[in-house]
Tab-separated table of C-alpha atoms and ligand atoms in Angstrom:
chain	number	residue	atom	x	y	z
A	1	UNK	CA	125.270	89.887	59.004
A	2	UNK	CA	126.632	93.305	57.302
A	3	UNK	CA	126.417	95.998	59.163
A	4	UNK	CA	125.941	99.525	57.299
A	5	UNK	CA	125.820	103.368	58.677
A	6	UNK	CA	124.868	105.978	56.850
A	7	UNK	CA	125.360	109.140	58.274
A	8	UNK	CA	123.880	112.537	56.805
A	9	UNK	CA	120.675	114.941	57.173
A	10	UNK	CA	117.987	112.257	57.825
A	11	UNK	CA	114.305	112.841	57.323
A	12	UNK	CA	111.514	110.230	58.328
A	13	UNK	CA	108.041	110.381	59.308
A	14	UNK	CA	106.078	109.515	62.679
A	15	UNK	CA	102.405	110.097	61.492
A	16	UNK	CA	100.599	111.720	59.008
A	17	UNK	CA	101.476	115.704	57.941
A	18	UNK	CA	98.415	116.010	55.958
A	19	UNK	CA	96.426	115.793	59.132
A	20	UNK	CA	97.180	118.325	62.109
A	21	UNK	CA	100.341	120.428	62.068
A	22	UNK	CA	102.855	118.761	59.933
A	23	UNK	CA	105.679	119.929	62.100
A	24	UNK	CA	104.007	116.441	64.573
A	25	UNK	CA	104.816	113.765	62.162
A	26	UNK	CA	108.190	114.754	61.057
A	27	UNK	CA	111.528	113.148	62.570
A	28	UNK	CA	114.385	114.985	61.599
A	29	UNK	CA	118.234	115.159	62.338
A	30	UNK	CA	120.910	117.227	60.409
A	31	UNK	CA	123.593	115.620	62.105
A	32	UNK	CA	121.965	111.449	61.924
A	33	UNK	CA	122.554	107.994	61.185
A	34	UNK	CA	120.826	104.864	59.827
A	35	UNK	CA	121.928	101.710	60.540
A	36	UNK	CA	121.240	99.028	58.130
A	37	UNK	CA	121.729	95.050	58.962
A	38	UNK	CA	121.297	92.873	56.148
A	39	UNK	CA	118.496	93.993	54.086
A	40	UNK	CA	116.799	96.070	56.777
A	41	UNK	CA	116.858	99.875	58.848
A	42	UNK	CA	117.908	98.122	62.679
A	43	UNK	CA	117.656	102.130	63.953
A	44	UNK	CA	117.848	106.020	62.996
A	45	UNK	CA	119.056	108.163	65.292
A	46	UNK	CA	121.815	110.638	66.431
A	47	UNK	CA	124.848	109.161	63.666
A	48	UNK	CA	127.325	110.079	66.051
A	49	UNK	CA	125.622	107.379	69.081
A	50	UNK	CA	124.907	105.160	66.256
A	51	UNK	CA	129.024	105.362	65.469
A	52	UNK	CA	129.723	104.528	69.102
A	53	UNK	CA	127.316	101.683	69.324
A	54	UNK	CA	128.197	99.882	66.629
A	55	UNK	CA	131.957	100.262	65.846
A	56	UNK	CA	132.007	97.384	63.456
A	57	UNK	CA	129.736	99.280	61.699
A	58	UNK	CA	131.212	99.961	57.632
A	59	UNK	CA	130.578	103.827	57.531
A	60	UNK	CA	129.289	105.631	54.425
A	61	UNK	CA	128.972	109.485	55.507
A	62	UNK	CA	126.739	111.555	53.352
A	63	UNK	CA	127.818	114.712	55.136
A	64	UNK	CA	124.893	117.662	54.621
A	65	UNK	CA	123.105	115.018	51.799
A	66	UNK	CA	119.783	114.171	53.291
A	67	UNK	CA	118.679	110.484	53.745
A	68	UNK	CA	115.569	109.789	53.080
A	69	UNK	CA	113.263	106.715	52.175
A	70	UNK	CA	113.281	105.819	48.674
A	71	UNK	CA	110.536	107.284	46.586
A	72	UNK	CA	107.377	104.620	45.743
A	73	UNK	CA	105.070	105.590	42.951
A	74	UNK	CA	101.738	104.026	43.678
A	75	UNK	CA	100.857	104.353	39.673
A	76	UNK	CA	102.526	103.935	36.318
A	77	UNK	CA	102.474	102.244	33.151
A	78	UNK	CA	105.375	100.492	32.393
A	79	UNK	CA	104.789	99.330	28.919
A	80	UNK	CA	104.476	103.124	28.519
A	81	UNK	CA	107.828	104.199	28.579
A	82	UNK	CA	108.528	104.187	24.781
A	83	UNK	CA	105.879	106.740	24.291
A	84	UNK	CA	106.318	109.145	27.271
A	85	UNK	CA	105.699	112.724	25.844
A	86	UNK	CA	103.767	112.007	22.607
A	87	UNK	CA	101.953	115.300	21.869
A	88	UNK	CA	98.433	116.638	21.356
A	89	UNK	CA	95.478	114.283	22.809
A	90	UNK	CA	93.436	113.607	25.184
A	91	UNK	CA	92.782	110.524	27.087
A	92	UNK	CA	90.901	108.642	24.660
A	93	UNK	CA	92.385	109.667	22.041
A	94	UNK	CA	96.144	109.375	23.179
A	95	UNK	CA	95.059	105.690	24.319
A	96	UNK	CA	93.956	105.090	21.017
A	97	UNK	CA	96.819	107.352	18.981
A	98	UNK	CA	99.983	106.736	21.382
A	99	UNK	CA	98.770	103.824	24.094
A	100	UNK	CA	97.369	101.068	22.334
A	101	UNK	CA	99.518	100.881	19.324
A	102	UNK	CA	102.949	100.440	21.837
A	103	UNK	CA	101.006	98.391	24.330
A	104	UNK	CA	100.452	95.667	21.386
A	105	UNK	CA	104.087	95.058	21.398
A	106	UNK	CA	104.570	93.480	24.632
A	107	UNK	CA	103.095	90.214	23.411
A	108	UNK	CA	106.475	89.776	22.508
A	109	UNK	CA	108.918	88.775	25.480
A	110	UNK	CA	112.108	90.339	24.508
A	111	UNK	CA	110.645	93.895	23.578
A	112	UNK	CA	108.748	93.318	27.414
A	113	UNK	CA	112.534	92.629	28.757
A	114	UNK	CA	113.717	95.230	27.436
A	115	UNK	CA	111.331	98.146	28.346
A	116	UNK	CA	110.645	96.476	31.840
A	117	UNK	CA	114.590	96.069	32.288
A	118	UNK	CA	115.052	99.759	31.044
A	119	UNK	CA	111.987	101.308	32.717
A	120	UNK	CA	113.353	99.969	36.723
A	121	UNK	CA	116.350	101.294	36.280
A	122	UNK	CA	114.924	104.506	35.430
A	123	UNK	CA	113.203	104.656	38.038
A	124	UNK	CA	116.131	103.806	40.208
A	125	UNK	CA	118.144	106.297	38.687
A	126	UNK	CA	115.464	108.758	40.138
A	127	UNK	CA	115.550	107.570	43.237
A	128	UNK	CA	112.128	105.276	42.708
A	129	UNK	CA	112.307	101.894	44.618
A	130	UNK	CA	109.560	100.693	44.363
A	131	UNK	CA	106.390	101.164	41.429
A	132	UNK	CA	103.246	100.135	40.893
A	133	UNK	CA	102.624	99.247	37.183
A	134	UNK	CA	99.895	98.478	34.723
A	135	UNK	CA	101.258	96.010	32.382
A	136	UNK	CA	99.406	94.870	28.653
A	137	UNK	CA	96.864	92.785	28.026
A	138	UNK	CA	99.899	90.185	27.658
A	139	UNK	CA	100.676	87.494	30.870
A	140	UNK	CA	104.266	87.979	28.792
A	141	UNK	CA	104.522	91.616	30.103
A	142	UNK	CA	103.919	90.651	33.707
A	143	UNK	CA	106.470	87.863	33.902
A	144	UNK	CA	108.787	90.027	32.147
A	145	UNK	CA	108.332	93.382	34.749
A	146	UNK	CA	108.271	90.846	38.027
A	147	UNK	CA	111.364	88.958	36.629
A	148	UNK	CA	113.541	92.282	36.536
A	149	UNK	CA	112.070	93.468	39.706
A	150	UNK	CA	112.982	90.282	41.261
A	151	UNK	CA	116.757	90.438	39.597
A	152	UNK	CA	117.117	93.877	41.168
A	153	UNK	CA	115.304	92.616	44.691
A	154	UNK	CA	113.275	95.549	44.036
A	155	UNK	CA	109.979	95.554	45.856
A	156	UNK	CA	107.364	95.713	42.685
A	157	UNK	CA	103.528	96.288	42.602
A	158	UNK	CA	102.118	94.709	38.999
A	159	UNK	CA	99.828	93.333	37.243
A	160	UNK	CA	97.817	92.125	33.900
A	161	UNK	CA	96.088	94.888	32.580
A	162	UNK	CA	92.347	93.589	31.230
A	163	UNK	CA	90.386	94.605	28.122
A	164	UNK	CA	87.579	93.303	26.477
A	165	UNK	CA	85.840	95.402	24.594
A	166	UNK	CA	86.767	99.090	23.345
A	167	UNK	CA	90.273	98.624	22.811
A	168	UNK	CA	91.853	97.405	19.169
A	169	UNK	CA	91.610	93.306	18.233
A	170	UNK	CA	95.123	92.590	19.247
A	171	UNK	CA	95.154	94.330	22.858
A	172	UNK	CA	91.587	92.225	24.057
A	173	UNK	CA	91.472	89.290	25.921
A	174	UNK	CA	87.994	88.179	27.429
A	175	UNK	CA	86.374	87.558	30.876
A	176	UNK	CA	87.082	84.195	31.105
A	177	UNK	CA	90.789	84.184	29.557
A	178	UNK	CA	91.526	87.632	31.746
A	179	UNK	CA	90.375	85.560	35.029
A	180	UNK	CA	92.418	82.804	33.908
A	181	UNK	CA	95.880	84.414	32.998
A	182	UNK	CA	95.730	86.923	36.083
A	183	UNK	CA	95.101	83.727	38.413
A	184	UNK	CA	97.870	82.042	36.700
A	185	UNK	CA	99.969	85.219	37.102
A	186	UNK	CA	99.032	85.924	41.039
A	187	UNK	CA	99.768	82.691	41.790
A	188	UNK	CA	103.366	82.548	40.061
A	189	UNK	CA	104.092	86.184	41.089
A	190	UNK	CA	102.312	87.404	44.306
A	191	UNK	CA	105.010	87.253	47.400
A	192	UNK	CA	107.759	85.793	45.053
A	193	UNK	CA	110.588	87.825	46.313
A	194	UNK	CA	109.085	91.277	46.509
A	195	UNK	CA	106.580	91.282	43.959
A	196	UNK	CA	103.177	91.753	45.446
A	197	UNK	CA	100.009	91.144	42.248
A	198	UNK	CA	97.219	93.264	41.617
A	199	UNK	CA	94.595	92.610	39.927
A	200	UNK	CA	94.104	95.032	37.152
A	201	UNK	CA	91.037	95.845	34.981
A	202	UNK	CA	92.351	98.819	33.054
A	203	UNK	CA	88.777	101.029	33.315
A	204	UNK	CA	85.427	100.483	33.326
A	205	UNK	CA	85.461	101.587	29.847
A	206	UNK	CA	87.337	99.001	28.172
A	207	UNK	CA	86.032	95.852	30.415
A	208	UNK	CA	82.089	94.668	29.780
A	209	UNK	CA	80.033	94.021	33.048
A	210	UNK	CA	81.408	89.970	32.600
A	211	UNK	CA	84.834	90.924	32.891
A	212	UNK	CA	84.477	93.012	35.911
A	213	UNK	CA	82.449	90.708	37.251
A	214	UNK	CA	85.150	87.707	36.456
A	215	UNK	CA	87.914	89.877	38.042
A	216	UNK	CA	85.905	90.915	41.372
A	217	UNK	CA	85.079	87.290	42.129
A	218	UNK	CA	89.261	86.594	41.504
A	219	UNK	CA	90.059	89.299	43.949
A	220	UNK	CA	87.372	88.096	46.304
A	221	UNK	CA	89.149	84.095	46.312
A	222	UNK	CA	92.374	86.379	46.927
A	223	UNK	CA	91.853	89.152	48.733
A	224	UNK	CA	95.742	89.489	50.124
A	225	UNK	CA	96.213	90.767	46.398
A	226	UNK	CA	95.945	94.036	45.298
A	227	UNK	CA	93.541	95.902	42.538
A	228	UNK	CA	94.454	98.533	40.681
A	229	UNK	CA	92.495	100.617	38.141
A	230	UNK	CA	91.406	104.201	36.999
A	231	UNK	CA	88.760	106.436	38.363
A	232	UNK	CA	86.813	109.925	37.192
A	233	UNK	CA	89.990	111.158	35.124
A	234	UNK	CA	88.620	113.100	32.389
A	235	UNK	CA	85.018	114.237	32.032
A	236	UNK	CA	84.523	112.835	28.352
A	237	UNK	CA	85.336	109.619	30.043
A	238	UNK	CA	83.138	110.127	33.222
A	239	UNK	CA	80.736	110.772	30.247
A	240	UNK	CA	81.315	107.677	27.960
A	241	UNK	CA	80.992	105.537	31.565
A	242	UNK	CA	77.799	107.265	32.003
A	243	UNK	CA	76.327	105.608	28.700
A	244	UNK	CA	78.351	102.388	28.865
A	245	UNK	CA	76.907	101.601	32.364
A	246	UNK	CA	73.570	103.884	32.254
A	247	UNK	CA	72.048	101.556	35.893
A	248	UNK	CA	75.532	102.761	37.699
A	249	UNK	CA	74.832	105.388	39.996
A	250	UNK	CA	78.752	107.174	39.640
A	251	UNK	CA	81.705	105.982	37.907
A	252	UNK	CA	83.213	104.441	41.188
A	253	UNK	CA	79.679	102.168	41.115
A	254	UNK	CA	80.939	100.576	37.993
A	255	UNK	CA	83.671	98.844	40.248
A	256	UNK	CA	81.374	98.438	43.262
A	257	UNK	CA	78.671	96.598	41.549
A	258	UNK	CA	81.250	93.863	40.316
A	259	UNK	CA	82.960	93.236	43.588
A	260	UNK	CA	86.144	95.887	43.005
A	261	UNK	CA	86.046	98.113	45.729
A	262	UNK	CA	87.478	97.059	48.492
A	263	UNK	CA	90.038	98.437	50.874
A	264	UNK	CA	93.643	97.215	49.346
A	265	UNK	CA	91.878	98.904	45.818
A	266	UNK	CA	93.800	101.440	44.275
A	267	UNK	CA	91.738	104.250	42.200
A	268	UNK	CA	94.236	106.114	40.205
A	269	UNK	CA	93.586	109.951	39.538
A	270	UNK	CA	90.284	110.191	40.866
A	271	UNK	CA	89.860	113.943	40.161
A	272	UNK	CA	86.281	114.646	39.229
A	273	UNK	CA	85.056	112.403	42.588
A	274	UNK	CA	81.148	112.701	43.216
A	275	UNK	CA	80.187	113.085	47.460
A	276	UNK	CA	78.884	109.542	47.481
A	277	UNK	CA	82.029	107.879	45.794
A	278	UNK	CA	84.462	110.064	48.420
A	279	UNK	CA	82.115	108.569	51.436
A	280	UNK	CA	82.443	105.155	49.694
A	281	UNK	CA	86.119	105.536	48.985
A	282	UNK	CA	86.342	106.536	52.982
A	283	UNK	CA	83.970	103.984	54.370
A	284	UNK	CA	85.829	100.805	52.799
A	285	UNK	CA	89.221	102.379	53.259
A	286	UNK	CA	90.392	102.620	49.386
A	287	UNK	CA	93.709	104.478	48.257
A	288	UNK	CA	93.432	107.580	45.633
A	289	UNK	CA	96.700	107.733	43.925
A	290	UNK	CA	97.384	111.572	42.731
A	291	UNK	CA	99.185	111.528	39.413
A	292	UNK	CA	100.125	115.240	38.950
A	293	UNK	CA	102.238	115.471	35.795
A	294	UNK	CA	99.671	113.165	33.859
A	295	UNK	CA	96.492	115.489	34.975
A	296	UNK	CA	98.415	118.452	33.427
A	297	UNK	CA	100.129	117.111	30.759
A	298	UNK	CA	96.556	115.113	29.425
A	299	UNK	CA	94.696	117.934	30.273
A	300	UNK	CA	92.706	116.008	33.023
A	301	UNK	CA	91.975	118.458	35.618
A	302	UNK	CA	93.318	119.494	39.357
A	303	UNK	CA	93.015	116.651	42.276
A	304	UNK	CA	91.648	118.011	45.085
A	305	UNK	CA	94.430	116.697	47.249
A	306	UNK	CA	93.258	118.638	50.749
A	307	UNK	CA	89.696	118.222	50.275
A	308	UNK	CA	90.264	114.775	50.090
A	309	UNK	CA	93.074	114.237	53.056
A	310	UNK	CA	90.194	116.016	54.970
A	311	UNK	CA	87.841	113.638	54.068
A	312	UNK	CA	90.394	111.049	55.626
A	313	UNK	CA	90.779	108.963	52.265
A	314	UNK	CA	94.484	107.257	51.772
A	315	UNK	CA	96.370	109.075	48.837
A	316	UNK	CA	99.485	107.708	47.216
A	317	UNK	CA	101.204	109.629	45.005
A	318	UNK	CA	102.385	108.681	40.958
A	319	UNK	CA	103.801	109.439	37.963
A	320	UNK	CA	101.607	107.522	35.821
A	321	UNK	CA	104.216	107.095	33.226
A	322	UNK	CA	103.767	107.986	30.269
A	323	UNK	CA	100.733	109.733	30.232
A	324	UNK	CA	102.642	111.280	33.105
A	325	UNK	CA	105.421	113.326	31.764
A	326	UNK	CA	108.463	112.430	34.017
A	327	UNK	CA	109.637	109.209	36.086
A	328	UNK	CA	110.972	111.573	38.644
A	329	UNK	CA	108.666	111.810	41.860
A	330	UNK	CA	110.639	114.811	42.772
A	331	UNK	CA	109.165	116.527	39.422
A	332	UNK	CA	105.795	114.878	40.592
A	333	UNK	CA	106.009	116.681	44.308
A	334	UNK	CA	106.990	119.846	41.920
A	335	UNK	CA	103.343	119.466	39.926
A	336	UNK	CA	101.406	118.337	43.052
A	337	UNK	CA	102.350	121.575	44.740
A	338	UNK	CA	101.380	123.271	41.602
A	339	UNK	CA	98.182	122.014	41.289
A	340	UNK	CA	97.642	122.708	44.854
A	341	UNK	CA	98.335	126.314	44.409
A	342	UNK	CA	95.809	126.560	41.985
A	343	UNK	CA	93.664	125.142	44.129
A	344	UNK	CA	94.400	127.572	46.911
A	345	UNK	CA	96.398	125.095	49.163
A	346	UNK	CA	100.304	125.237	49.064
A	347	UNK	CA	101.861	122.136	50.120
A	348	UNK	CA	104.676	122.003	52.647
A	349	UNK	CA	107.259	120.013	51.780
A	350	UNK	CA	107.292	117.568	54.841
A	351	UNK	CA	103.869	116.728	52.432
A	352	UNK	CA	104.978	116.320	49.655
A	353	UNK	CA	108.125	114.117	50.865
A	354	UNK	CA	105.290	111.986	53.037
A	355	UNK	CA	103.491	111.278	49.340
A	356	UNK	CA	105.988	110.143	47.749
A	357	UNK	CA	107.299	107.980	51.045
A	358	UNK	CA	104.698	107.062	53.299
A	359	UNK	CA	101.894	108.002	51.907
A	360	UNK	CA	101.896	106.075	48.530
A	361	UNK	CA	103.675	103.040	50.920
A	362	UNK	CA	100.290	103.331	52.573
A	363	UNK	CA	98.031	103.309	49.413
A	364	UNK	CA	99.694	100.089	48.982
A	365	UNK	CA	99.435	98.363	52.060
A	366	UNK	CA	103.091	97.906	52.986
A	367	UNK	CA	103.784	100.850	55.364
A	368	UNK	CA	106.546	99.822	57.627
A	369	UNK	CA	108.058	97.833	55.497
A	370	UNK	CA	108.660	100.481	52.197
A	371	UNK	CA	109.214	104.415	52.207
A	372	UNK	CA	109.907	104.267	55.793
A	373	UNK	CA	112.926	105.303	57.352
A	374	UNK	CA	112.678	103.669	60.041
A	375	UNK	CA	113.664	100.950	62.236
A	376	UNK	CA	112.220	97.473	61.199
A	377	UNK	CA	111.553	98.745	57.723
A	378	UNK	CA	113.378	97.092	54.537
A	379	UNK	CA	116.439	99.543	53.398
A	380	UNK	CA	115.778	100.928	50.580
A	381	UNK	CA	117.007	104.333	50.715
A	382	UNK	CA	117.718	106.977	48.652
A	383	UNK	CA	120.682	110.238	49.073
A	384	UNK	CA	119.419	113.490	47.864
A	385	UNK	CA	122.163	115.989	46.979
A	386	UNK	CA	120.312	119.463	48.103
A	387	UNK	CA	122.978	121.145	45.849
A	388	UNK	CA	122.599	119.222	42.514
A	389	UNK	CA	122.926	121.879	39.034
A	390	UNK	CA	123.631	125.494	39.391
A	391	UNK	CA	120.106	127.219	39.723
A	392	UNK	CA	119.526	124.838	42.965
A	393	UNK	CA	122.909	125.320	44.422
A	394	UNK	CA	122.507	128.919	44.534
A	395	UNK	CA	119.051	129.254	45.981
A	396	UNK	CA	120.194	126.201	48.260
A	397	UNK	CA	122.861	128.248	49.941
A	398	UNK	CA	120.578	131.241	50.735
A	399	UNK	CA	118.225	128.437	53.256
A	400	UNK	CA	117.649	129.150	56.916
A	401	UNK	CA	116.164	125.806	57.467
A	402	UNK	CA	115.625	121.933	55.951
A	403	UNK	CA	112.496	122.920	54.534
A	404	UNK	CA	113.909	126.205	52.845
A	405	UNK	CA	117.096	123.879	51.624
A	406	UNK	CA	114.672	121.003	50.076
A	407	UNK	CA	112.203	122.692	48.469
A	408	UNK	CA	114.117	124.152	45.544
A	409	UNK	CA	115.463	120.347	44.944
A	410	UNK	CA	112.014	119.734	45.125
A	411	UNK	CA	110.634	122.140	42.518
A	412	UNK	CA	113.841	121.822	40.544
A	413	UNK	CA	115.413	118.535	40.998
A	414	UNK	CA	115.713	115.542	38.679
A	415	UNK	CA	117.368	112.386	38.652
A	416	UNK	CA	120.654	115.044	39.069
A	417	UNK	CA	119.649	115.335	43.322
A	418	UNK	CA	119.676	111.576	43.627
A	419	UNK	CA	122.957	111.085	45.041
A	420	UNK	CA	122.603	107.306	45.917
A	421	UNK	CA	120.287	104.611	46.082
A	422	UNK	CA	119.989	101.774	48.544
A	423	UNK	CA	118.083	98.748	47.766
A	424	UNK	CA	117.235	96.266	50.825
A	425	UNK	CA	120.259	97.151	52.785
A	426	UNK	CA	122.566	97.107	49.033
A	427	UNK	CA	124.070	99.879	47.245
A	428	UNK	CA	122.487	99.945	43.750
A	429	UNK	CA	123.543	103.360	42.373
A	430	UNK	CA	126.887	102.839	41.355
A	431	UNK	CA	127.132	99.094	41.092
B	1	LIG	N1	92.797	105.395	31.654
B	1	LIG	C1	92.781	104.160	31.099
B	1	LIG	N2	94.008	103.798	30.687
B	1	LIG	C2	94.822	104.804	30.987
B	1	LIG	C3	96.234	105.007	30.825
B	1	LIG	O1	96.963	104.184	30.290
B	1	LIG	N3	96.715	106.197	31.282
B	1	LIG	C4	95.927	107.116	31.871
B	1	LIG	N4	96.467	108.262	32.295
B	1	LIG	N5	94.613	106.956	32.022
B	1	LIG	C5	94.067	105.804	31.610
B	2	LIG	ZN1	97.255	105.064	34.659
């Protein structure tokens, strides 16, 4: 078996820095080592011991480049990412101006190769390793997305996105034909190489009571799957669900009734939450997924990341490509802090780094295995260059500490501070 050792600035996590003092769940070493073997982290520790150990070892030194998991967005669109940055709207109307008009080319396999092929390696080349996506209404999109993934060995969260009513002709399917294709689609899909399926009802908006119904009772005869779907973005929206589903007593009810909430659900944005759908979220164990750029750059409104971590809910944390405005989860961290400022809570960057590590890997069900750096963990790993353009190099010189020499790559970095990428124990970056 090969036999890898990084050496650099690691940073991993032992527990949650949301919760207590932060300085408790960080593990940190500016002078360590990670050892991979085959696809996975064998042990982190003082590089030098790890040298000593394991002289057959091949040796990759990173010098003061820190080592960290790879990033894992818990929420994006794929099909999105020929529309990222369309100006003007709102949600429903950049669904129905931008969204919907793109989405309704994915029926087509090729254009679905193409953007799923292109979209991965953007997200590599950010130092993304694994995503969560929405696909289109089309079982073509999902085969395409999980085929790349799978040609990459990347570890990939997806499924078929459902509408049946409120969306245009060519972009609805129908309760029956959305069970059927996303049972078809788990079946080929979920635990083939990496892929993992979720079940996907866009919103409660575009899906009548049958087809939430149909899609609760499929996650409920497969409940190792996933679901994945949007909650309390906007308030127009939390309006319009209001009217669409007037018995429901909150939006999150709307899933609840129809047998999608559960705990391996996934309730992207989740901004405007009522008290009863935080104590539901809680109680059954759901993950919020934060998605920092999109609430900004739609106009959505500020998560109320602390209140909620308090509360004790699971938050991952997304780009939610392309109504978010940037595949780079560094540039997400930069907007979460943001919108925590405005909230009155600055974020520490041991935090932020935990979101977009452990914390979405959480939301997701597969901590230990993804955006851990850790032993027994798979090894995908990313390199961060602390020093990457001019205006960070400068202000990165001036730090006393880690945290002082991160956070400008944090607030400023791009896919520029992603020195390397490691994907189950294999170099990717500059294959
Ligand atoms: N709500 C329903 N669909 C979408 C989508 O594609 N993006 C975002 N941001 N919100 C949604
Ligand atoms: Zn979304």
């Amino acid at each position: 078996m090969t036999k890898q050792l990084l050496l650099g600035q690691t940073l991993g996590f032992s527990g949650n820095p949301l919760i207590g003092d932060w300085a408790d769940a960080v593990q940190f070493d500016s002078a360590g080592g990670v050892l991979i073997e085959g696809d996975r982290i064998t042990a982190v520790g003082n590089g030098q011991a790890l040298k000593t150990d394991h002289p057959d070892a091949t040796v990759t030194d990173y010098g003061a480049q820190l080592i960290s998991a790879g990033f894992v967005d818990a929420h994006m669109h794929y099909p999105q990412t020929g529309m990222i940055a369309s100006w003007g709207k709102q949600l429903i109307d950049w669904l129905n101006t931008y969204t919907f008009p793109e989405e309704a080319r994915f029926g087509d396999p090729a254009y679905a190769a193409d953007v799923a092929s292109r979209t991965l390696d953007l997200a590599l080349a950010h130092g993304t390793t694994t995503l969560t996506s929405f696909c289109t209404i089309h079982p073509e999109s999902v085969d395409a997305l999980f085929a790349a993934a799978n040609a990459r060995n990347m570890a990939v969260v997806a499924g078929k996105t459902c509408m049946d009513r409120n969306a245009p002709d060519d972009l609805r399917d129908t309760a029956q034909s959305a069970y059927d294709d996303s049972k078809a689609l788990l079946e080929k899909w979920h635990g083939k190489g990496r892929g993992q399926y979720a079940i996907t009802p866009r919103f409660s908006p575009t899906s009548t009571p049958d087809q939430l119904a149909a899609l609760g009772t499929l996650w409920g005869e497969h409940p190792g799957c996933l679901m994945q779907t949007h909650l309390s973005e906007q308030h127009p929206e939390i309006a319009w669900v209001k009217t669409l589903f007037p018995d429901a007593r909150d939006y999150l009810d709307t899933y609840e009734a129809f047998g999608l909430l559960g705990e391996r659900g996934l309730y992207g944005h989740a901004i405007h939450l009522e008290d009863r759908e935080i104590a539901r979220l809680k109680e059954v164990g759901s993950a919020v997924v934060h998605c920092p750029t999109s609430n900004t750059f739609i106009g959505s409104g500020l998560f109320d990341m602390m209140g909620l971590a308090k509360a004790g809910l699971r938050i991952g944390l997304a780009t939610d490509t392309g109504g978010g405005s940037s595949f780079s989860m560094l540039r997400t961290m930069a907007a979460a802090y943001e919108i925590g400022q405005l909230r009155g809570a600055a974020l520490h960057p041991a935090q932020l780094m935990w979101l977009a590590t452990e914390g979405s890997a959480q939301a997701l069900h597969m901590q230990g295995q993804i955006g851990h750096l850790n032993a027994g963990a798979m090894a995908d790993i990313i390199v961060l260059d602390l020093g990457s353009t001019a205006t960070i190099a400068q202000r990165f010189e001036k730090a006393h500490d880690i945290w002082d020499a991160l956070f400008p790559t944090i607030m400023m970095g791009d896919d520029r501070a992603i020195a390397d990428v490691w994907i189950a124990g294999k170099l990717v970056s500059r294959a």
